[in-house]
PDB file of C-alpha atoms in Angstrom:
ATOM      1  CA  ASP A   1     155.106 116.733  16.721  1.00 59.00           C
ATOM      2  CA  ALA A   2     157.357 115.163  20.466  1.00 76.00           C
ATOM      3  CA  GLY A   3     155.802 112.689  21.938  1.00 91.00           C
ATOM      4  CA  VAL A   4     156.413 111.646  25.491  1.00 95.00           C
ATOM      5  CA  THR A   5     160.998 111.345  26.013  1.00 96.00           C
ATOM      6  CA  GLN A   6     162.908 109.863  28.526  1.00 97.00           C
ATOM      7  CA  SER A   7     166.237 109.531  29.182  1.00 96.00           C
ATOM      8  CA  PRO A   8     168.471 107.428  29.785  1.00 97.00           C
ATOM      9  CA  THR A   9     167.387 105.165  27.489  1.00 95.00           C
ATOM     10  CA  HIS A  10     169.269 102.201  29.583  1.00 96.00           C
ATOM     11  CA  LEU A  11     171.116 102.798  33.531  1.00 96.00           C
ATOM     12  CA  ILE A  12     172.574 100.229  34.768  1.00 98.00           C
ATOM     13  CA  LYS A  13     174.252 100.789  38.208  1.00 98.00           C
ATOM     14  CA  THR A  14     175.205  98.963  41.331  1.00 98.00           C
ATOM     15  CA  ARG A  15     172.999  98.091  44.985  1.00 98.00           C
ATOM     16  CA  GLY A  16     172.881 101.390  47.021  1.00 97.00           C
ATOM     17  CA  GLN A  17     173.526 104.194  44.499  1.00 98.00           C
ATOM     18  CA  HIS A  18     170.767 107.330  44.009  1.00 97.00           C
ATOM     19  CA  VAL A  19     168.792 107.161  40.447  1.00 98.00           C
ATOM     20  CA  THR A  20     167.847 109.934  38.818  1.00 98.00           C
ATOM     21  CA  LEU A  21     165.259 109.556  36.086  1.00 98.00           C
ATOM     22  CA  ARG A  22     163.746 112.107  33.561  1.00 98.00           C
ATOM     23  CA  CYS A  23     160.772 112.734  31.243  1.00 98.00           C
ATOM     24  CA  SER A  24     159.968 115.354  28.657  1.00 97.00           C
ATOM     25  CA  PRO A  25     155.351 115.680  28.087  1.00 96.00           C
ATOM     26  CA  ILE A  26     153.895 116.079  25.096  1.00 95.00           C
ATOM     27  CA  SER A  27     153.899 119.810  24.425  1.00 94.00           C
ATOM     28  CA  GLY A  28     150.429 121.363  26.047  1.00 91.00           C
ATOM     29  CA  HIS A  29     150.881 118.104  29.198  1.00 92.00           C
ATOM     30  CA  LYS A  30     150.726 118.952  32.317  1.00 92.00           C
ATOM     31  CA  SER A  31     150.446 116.243  34.505  1.00 91.00           C
ATOM     32  CA  VAL A  32     153.204 113.141  34.083  1.00 94.00           C
ATOM     33  CA  SER A  33     153.079 110.303  36.106  1.00 93.00           C
ATOM     34  CA  TRP A  34     155.365 107.331  36.367  1.00 96.00           C
ATOM     35  CA  TYR A  35     155.294 103.540  36.602  1.00 95.00           C
ATOM     36  CA  GLN A  36     157.205 100.452  37.484  1.00 96.00           C
ATOM     37  CA  GLN A  37     157.112  98.373  34.907  1.00 94.00           C
ATOM     38  CA  VAL A  38     159.205  94.653  36.192  1.00 94.00           C
ATOM     39  CA  LEU A  39     159.920  91.663  33.625  1.00 89.00           C
ATOM     40  CA  GLY A  40     157.248  90.178  32.599  1.00 86.00           C
ATOM     41  CA  GLN A  41     154.211  92.170  34.537  1.00 89.00           C
ATOM     42  CA  GLY A  42     152.335  95.072  33.562  1.00 91.00           C
ATOM     43  CA  PRO A  43     153.233  97.720  34.383  1.00 92.00           C
ATOM     44  CA  GLN A  44     152.481  99.981  38.108  1.00 92.00           C
ATOM     45  CA  PHE A  45     151.237 103.302  39.222  1.00 91.00           C
ATOM     46  CA  ILE A  46     154.483 104.354  41.182  1.00 94.00           C
ATOM     47  CA  PHE A  47     153.213 108.780  41.395  1.00 91.00           C
ATOM     48  CA  GLN A  48     151.390 111.669  39.439  1.00 92.00           C
ATOM     49  CA  TYR A  49     151.831 114.799  39.087  1.00 93.00           C
ATOM     50  CA  TYR A  50     149.819 117.776  37.763  1.00 90.00           C
ATOM     51  CA  GLU A  51     150.524 121.671  37.669  1.00 90.00           C
ATOM     52  CA  LYS A  52     153.557 120.848  39.433  1.00 90.00           C
ATOM     53  CA  GLU A  53     151.491 119.025  42.467  1.00 92.00           C
ATOM     54  CA  GLU A  54     151.767 115.835  43.580  1.00 91.00           C
ATOM     55  CA  ARG A  55     148.035 113.991  43.291  1.00 88.00           C
ATOM     56  CA  GLY A  56     148.541 110.086  43.608  1.00 87.00           C
ATOM     57  CA  ARG A  57     151.023 108.062  44.869  1.00 90.00           C
ATOM     58  CA  GLY A  58     151.352 103.865  44.289  1.00 89.00           C
ATOM     59  CA  ASN A  59     152.473 101.430  46.667  1.00 90.00           C
ATOM     60  CA  PHE A  60     155.905 102.795  46.701  1.00 95.00           C
ATOM     61  CA  PRO A  61     159.221 102.870  49.478  1.00 96.00           C
ATOM     62  CA  ASP A  62     159.603 106.213  50.250  1.00 96.00           C
ATOM     63  CA  ARG A  63     163.066 105.900  47.826  1.00 97.00           C
ATOM     64  CA  PHE A  64     161.028 106.924  45.685  1.00 98.00           C
ATOM     65  CA  SER A  65     160.332 110.780  44.556  1.00 97.00           C
ATOM     66  CA  ALA A  66     159.759 112.750  41.306  1.00 97.00           C
ATOM     67  CA  ARG A  67     158.671 116.509  41.825  1.00 96.00           C
ATOM     68  CA  GLN A  68     157.606 118.338  38.377  1.00 96.00           C
ATOM     69  CA  PHE A  69     159.208 121.512  37.317  1.00 96.00           C
ATOM     70  CA  PRO A  70     157.965 124.417  35.185  1.00 95.00           C
ATOM     71  CA  ASN A  71     158.235 124.029  32.186  1.00 94.00           C
ATOM     72  CA  TYR A  72     156.031 120.489  32.960  1.00 95.00           C
ATOM     73  CA  SER A  73     158.343 118.629  32.749  1.00 97.00           C
ATOM     74  CA  SER A  74     159.813 115.425  35.582  1.00 97.00           C
ATOM     75  CA  GLU A  75     162.117 113.976  36.513  1.00 98.00           C
ATOM     76  CA  LEU A  76     161.470 110.687  39.556  1.00 98.00           C
ATOM     77  CA  ASN A  77     164.946 109.825  41.857  1.00 98.00           C
ATOM     78  CA  VAL A  78     165.611 106.028  43.360  1.00 98.00           C
ATOM     79  CA  ASN A  79     167.773 106.141  46.325  1.00 97.00           C
ATOM     80  CA  ALA A  80     169.838 103.566  47.972  1.00 98.00           C
ATOM     81  CA  LEU A  81     168.965 101.083  45.550  1.00 98.00           C
ATOM     82  CA  LEU A  82     167.975  96.292  45.745  1.00 98.00           C
ATOM     83  CA  LEU A  83     168.014  94.484  43.009  1.00 97.00           C
ATOM     84  CA  GLY A  84     164.323  94.364  42.928  1.00 96.00           C
ATOM     85  CA  ASP A  85     163.903  97.895  41.618  1.00 98.00           C
ATOM     86  CA  SER A  86     166.005  96.589  38.337  1.00 98.00           C
ATOM     87  CA  ALA A  87     162.710  97.143  35.861  1.00 97.00           C
ATOM     88  CA  LEU A  88     161.812  99.046  32.835  1.00 95.00           C
ATOM     89  CA  TYR A  89     159.873 102.674  33.965  1.00 97.00           C
ATOM     90  CA  LEU A  90     157.295 104.447  32.438  1.00 95.00           C
ATOM     91  CA  CYS A  91     156.554 108.000  32.579  1.00 96.00           C
ATOM     92  CA  ALA A  92     153.436 108.979  30.832  1.00 94.00           C
ATOM     93  CA  SER A  93     151.556 112.370  30.699  1.00 93.00           C
ATOM     94  CA  SER A  94     147.934 113.664  29.946  1.00 89.00           C
ATOM     95  CA  LEU A  95     146.393 116.869  29.491  1.00 85.00           C
ATOM     96  CA  ARG A  96     144.135 116.405  32.875  1.00 77.00           C
ATOM     97  CA  ALA A  97     144.690 115.800  36.018  1.00 74.00           C
ATOM     98  CA  ARG A  98     142.232 112.181  35.668  1.00 69.00           C
ATOM     99  CA  SER A  99     143.602 110.040  32.196  1.00 64.00           C
ATOM    100  CA  SER A 100     139.715 109.892  31.050  1.00 63.00           C
ATOM    101  CA  TYR A 101     138.150 107.885  27.861  1.00 59.00           C
ATOM    102  CA  ASN A 102     139.043 112.650  26.890  1.00 65.00           C
ATOM    103  CA  SER A 103     142.117 112.457  28.384  1.00 75.00           C
ATOM    104  CA  PRO A 104     143.930 109.576  28.391  1.00 80.00           C
ATOM    105  CA  LEU A 105     147.710 108.187  29.299  1.00 86.00           C
ATOM    106  CA  HIS A 106     150.461 108.352  25.762  1.00 90.00           C
ATOM    107  CA  PHE A 107     153.515 106.124  27.370  1.00 92.00           C
ATOM    108  CA  GLY A 108     157.282 107.491  26.944  1.00 94.00           C
ATOM    109  CA  ASN A 109     159.856 104.053  25.548  1.00 92.00           C
ATOM    110  CA  GLY A 110     161.388 104.494  28.880  1.00 94.00           C
ATOM    111  CA  THR A 111     163.821 103.711  30.948  1.00 96.00           C
ATOM    112  CA  ARG A 112     165.864 100.518  31.451  1.00 95.00           C
ATOM    113  CA  LEU A 113     167.584 100.251  34.726  1.00 97.00           C
ATOM    114  CA  THR A 114     168.788  97.187  35.316  1.00 97.00           C
ATOM    115  CA  VAL A 115     170.234  97.048  39.149  1.00 98.00           C
ATOM    116  CA  THR A 116     173.902  94.999  40.055  1.00 97.00           C
TER     117      THR A 116
ATOM    118  CA  ALA B   1     139.010  99.380  44.861  1.00 72.00           C
ATOM    119  CA  GLN B   2     139.314  98.633  40.596  1.00 80.00           C
ATOM    120  CA  SER B   3     140.920  95.672  39.459  1.00 87.00           C
ATOM    121  CA  VAL B   4     141.703  93.205  35.837  1.00 92.00           C
ATOM    122  CA  THR B   5     141.926  90.457  34.984  1.00 95.00           C
ATOM    123  CA  GLN B   6     143.149  88.651  31.551  1.00 96.00           C
ATOM    124  CA  LEU B   7     142.364  85.668  30.838  1.00 96.00           C
ATOM    125  CA  ASP B   8     145.242  83.907  29.242  1.00 95.00           C
ATOM    126  CA  SER B   9     148.879  84.828  29.892  1.00 95.00           C
ATOM    127  CA  HIS B  10     148.973  83.537  26.035  1.00 97.00           C
ATOM    128  CA  VAL B  11     147.320  83.540  23.374  1.00 98.00           C
ATOM    129  CA  SER B  12     148.713  82.129  20.078  1.00 98.00           C
ATOM    130  CA  VAL B  13     146.940  82.027  16.280  1.00 97.00           C
ATOM    131  CA  SER B  14     147.392  81.382  13.274  1.00 97.00           C
ATOM    132  CA  GLU B  15     148.002  84.583  10.685  1.00 97.00           C
ATOM    133  CA  GLY B  16     144.651  85.790   9.175  1.00 97.00           C
ATOM    134  CA  THR B  17     142.237  84.702  12.273  1.00 98.00           C
ATOM    135  CA  PRO B  18     140.234  86.132  14.424  1.00 98.00           C
ATOM    136  CA  VAL B  19     141.850  87.530  18.084  1.00 98.00           C
ATOM    137  CA  LEU B  20     139.990  87.457  20.946  1.00 98.00           C
ATOM    138  CA  LEU B  21     141.981  89.251  23.905  1.00 98.00           C
ATOM    139  CA  ARG B  22     139.650  88.674  26.700  1.00 98.00           C
ATOM    140  CA  CYS B  23     139.647  91.106  29.817  1.00 97.00           C
ATOM    141  CA  ASN B  24     137.310  91.605  33.398  1.00 96.00           C
ATOM    142  CA  TYR B  25     137.101  94.455  35.503  1.00 92.00           C
ATOM    143  CA  SER B  26     136.078  95.702  38.597  1.00 88.00           C
ATOM    144  CA  SER B  27     135.234  98.654  40.122  1.00 79.00           C
ATOM    145  CA  SER B  28     133.546 100.647  42.151  1.00 71.00           C
ATOM    146  CA  TYR B  29     132.803 103.634  39.616  1.00 73.00           C
ATOM    147  CA  SER B  30     131.700 103.790  36.051  1.00 74.00           C
ATOM    148  CA  PRO B  31     135.115 102.738  34.886  1.00 79.00           C
ATOM    149  CA  SER B  32     136.980 104.049  31.938  1.00 83.00           C
ATOM    150  CA  LEU B  33     138.707 100.903  30.252  1.00 89.00           C
ATOM    151  CA  PHE B  34     141.804 100.698  27.829  1.00 91.00           C
ATOM    152  CA  TRP B  35     143.821  98.237  25.386  1.00 95.00           C
ATOM    153  CA  TYR B  36     147.052  98.993  25.643  1.00 94.00           C
ATOM    154  CA  VAL B  37     150.035  97.210  23.194  1.00 96.00           C
ATOM    155  CA  GLN B  38     153.670  97.102  23.794  1.00 94.00           C
ATOM    156  CA  HIS B  39     155.720  96.022  21.121  1.00 91.00           C
ATOM    157  CA  PRO B  40     159.466  94.260  22.149  1.00 85.00           C
ATOM    158  CA  ASN B  41     161.243  97.083  24.201  1.00 74.00           C
ATOM    159  CA  LYS B  42     158.698  99.719  23.252  1.00 79.00           C
ATOM    160  CA  GLY B  43     156.954 102.133  25.460  1.00 82.00           C
ATOM    161  CA  LEU B  44     152.721 101.377  25.771  1.00 89.00           C
ATOM    162  CA  GLN B  45     149.987 102.665  22.894  1.00 91.00           C
ATOM    163  CA  LEU B  46     147.142 103.450  22.819  1.00 90.00           C
ATOM    164  CA  LEU B  47     144.593 100.807  21.334  1.00 94.00           C
ATOM    165  CA  LEU B  48     141.189 102.650  21.681  1.00 92.00           C
ATOM    166  CA  LYS B  49     139.622 103.938  24.730  1.00 88.00           C
ATOM    167  CA  TYR B  50     136.570 102.730  26.382  1.00 87.00           C
ATOM    168  CA  THR B  51     133.547 106.271  26.130  1.00 71.00           C
ATOM    169  CA  SER B  52     129.815 105.660  27.682  1.00 75.00           C
ATOM    170  CA  ALA B  53     127.887 106.600  23.729  1.00 71.00           C
ATOM    171  CA  ALA B  54     128.750 103.083  22.316  1.00 79.00           C
ATOM    172  CA  THR B  55     129.623 100.014  23.785  1.00 87.00           C
ATOM    173  CA  LEU B  56     131.708  98.217  20.647  1.00 93.00           C
ATOM    174  CA  VAL B  57     135.046 101.005  20.480  1.00 93.00           C
ATOM    175  CA  LYS B  58     136.993 100.875  17.113  1.00 93.00           C
ATOM    176  CA  GLY B  59     140.687 101.419  17.436  1.00 93.00           C
ATOM    177  CA  ILE B  60     144.036 101.872  15.815  1.00 92.00           C
ATOM    178  CA  ASN B  61     145.004  98.731  13.406  1.00 93.00           C
ATOM    179  CA  GLY B  62     141.312  96.922  12.860  1.00 96.00           C
ATOM    180  CA  PHE B  63     141.312  96.582  16.799  1.00 97.00           C
ATOM    181  CA  GLU B  64     137.905  96.683  18.688  1.00 96.00           C
ATOM    182  CA  ALA B  65     136.081  96.241  22.833  1.00 97.00           C
ATOM    183  CA  GLU B  66     132.896  95.192  22.871  1.00 94.00           C
ATOM    184  CA  PHE B  67     131.965  96.890  26.626  1.00 92.00           C
ATOM    185  CA  LYS B  68     129.992  94.632  28.196  1.00 92.00           C
ATOM    186  CA  LYS B  69     128.655  96.005  31.693  1.00 89.00           C
ATOM    187  CA  SER B  70     126.290  93.191  33.056  1.00 90.00           C
ATOM    188  CA  GLU B  71     129.353  90.893  32.772  1.00 92.00           C
ATOM    189  CA  THR B  72     131.660  93.583  32.981  1.00 92.00           C
ATOM    190  CA  SER B  73     134.291  92.838  30.018  1.00 94.00           C
ATOM    191  CA  PHE B  74     136.027  94.814  27.637  1.00 95.00           C
ATOM    192  CA  HIS B  75     137.329  92.172  25.853  1.00 97.00           C
ATOM    193  CA  LEU B  76     139.719  92.539  22.125  1.00 98.00           C
ATOM    194  CA  THR B  77     139.182  91.207  18.987  1.00 98.00           C
ATOM    195  CA  LYS B  78     140.780  91.551  15.119  1.00 98.00           C
ATOM    196  CA  PRO B  79     138.762  89.986  12.482  1.00 97.00           C
ATOM    197  CA  SER B  80     141.823  88.951  10.638  1.00 97.00           C
ATOM    198  CA  ALA B  81     145.496  89.207  12.916  1.00 97.00           C
ATOM    199  CA  HIS B  82     148.038  90.413  11.088  1.00 96.00           C
ATOM    200  CA  MET B  83     151.930  89.374  11.651  1.00 96.00           C
ATOM    201  CA  SER B  84     152.436  93.290  12.970  1.00 94.00           C
ATOM    202  CA  ASP B  85     150.229  92.373  16.184  1.00 96.00           C
ATOM    203  CA  ALA B  86     152.587  90.147  17.640  1.00 96.00           C
ATOM    204  CA  ALA B  87     153.187  92.168  21.093  1.00 96.00           C
ATOM    205  CA  GLU B  88     152.045  92.732  25.022  1.00 96.00           C
ATOM    206  CA  TYR B  89     148.310  93.870  25.666  1.00 97.00           C
ATOM    207  CA  PHE B  90     147.160  95.251  28.249  1.00 96.00           C
ATOM    208  CA  CYS B  91     143.702  96.171  29.503  1.00 96.00           C
ATOM    209  CA  VAL B  92     143.429  98.735  31.710  1.00 91.00           C
ATOM    210  CA  VAL B  93     140.775 100.528  34.711  1.00 88.00           C
ATOM    211  CA  ASN B  94     140.511 103.622  35.615  1.00 80.00           C
ATOM    212  CA  SER B  95     137.496 103.999  37.952  1.00 64.00           C
ATOM    213  CA  GLY B  96     139.485 107.731  39.079  1.00 58.00           C
ATOM    214  CA  GLY B  97     139.651 107.320  42.371  1.00 52.00           C
ATOM    215  CA  GLY B  98     141.961 110.113  43.933  1.00 50.00           C
ATOM    216  CA  ALA B  99     145.067 109.148  42.855  1.00 53.00           C
ATOM    217  CA  ASP B 100     143.789 108.711  39.463  1.00 59.00           C
ATOM    218  CA  GLY B 101     146.542 105.563  38.821  1.00 76.00           C
ATOM    219  CA  LEU B 102     145.414 102.867  35.976  1.00 83.00           C
ATOM    220  CA  THR B 103     145.097  99.765  36.756  1.00 87.00           C
ATOM    221  CA  PHE B 104     146.400  97.565  34.280  1.00 91.00           C
ATOM    222  CA  GLY B 105     145.909  93.779  33.675  1.00 93.00           C
ATOM    223  CA  LYS B 106     149.467  91.415  33.493  1.00 93.00           C
ATOM    224  CA  GLY B 107     148.537  91.021  30.068  1.00 96.00           C
ATOM    225  CA  THR B 108     148.734  88.626  27.351  1.00 97.00           C
ATOM    226  CA  HIS B 109     151.477  87.930  25.225  1.00 97.00           C
ATOM    227  CA  LEU B 110     150.149  87.127  21.871  1.00 97.00           C
ATOM    228  CA  ILE B 111     151.399  85.138  18.974  1.00 97.00           C
ATOM    229  CA  ILE B 112     150.802  85.055  15.844  1.00 97.00           C
ATOM    230  CA  GLN B 113     151.476  81.612  13.409  1.00 96.00           C
ATOM    231  CA  PRO B 114     152.502  81.858  10.068  1.00 93.00           C
TER     232      PRO B 114
END
């Protein structure tokens, strides 16, 4: 079975540009979450979507937005890129809205975004 | 509110010796606890997860973790380290509040000496 897939794997953008990152969850998973992992740090929660509705938002500016499609895939959009947005962006899926011991998150390999 | 503290940023052990990665948590609710591992340029892989059924949790690749409520700890152990265990390890808590965001520790870099 395919795991969580993310595209692209690597991306280089210039300050001020816009970027769209894509994620396909594990088949049957209806919840998708996005995390930002800056080099040397643990991942930080950005968004969670469940059944196409936003269920949670971390402490990120409005330049960050996301959506979930009817097939449960998801996009993360970042506008007006800053150098500090350079990071590994991880997508994760789970069966239920609330991740727990019986519905843990499964992560993709991430998209490495470099802003120059 | 929830938080996780990984007490060591780096741990170095010799191959074949025991591994101990320490984690303390803080949670307003009864938490779900996890350990994830991240190999270089890879995503996060679930090592093990705490269930309320048992305080000693067995995971993949010979790893175990013990939940101690009185000490608010969830330390990760392995009896004998292997070279392939070299990676970044994250202790994770989810108190299941509103946003369902997991809270990650800052990570422990495990180095295996030959």
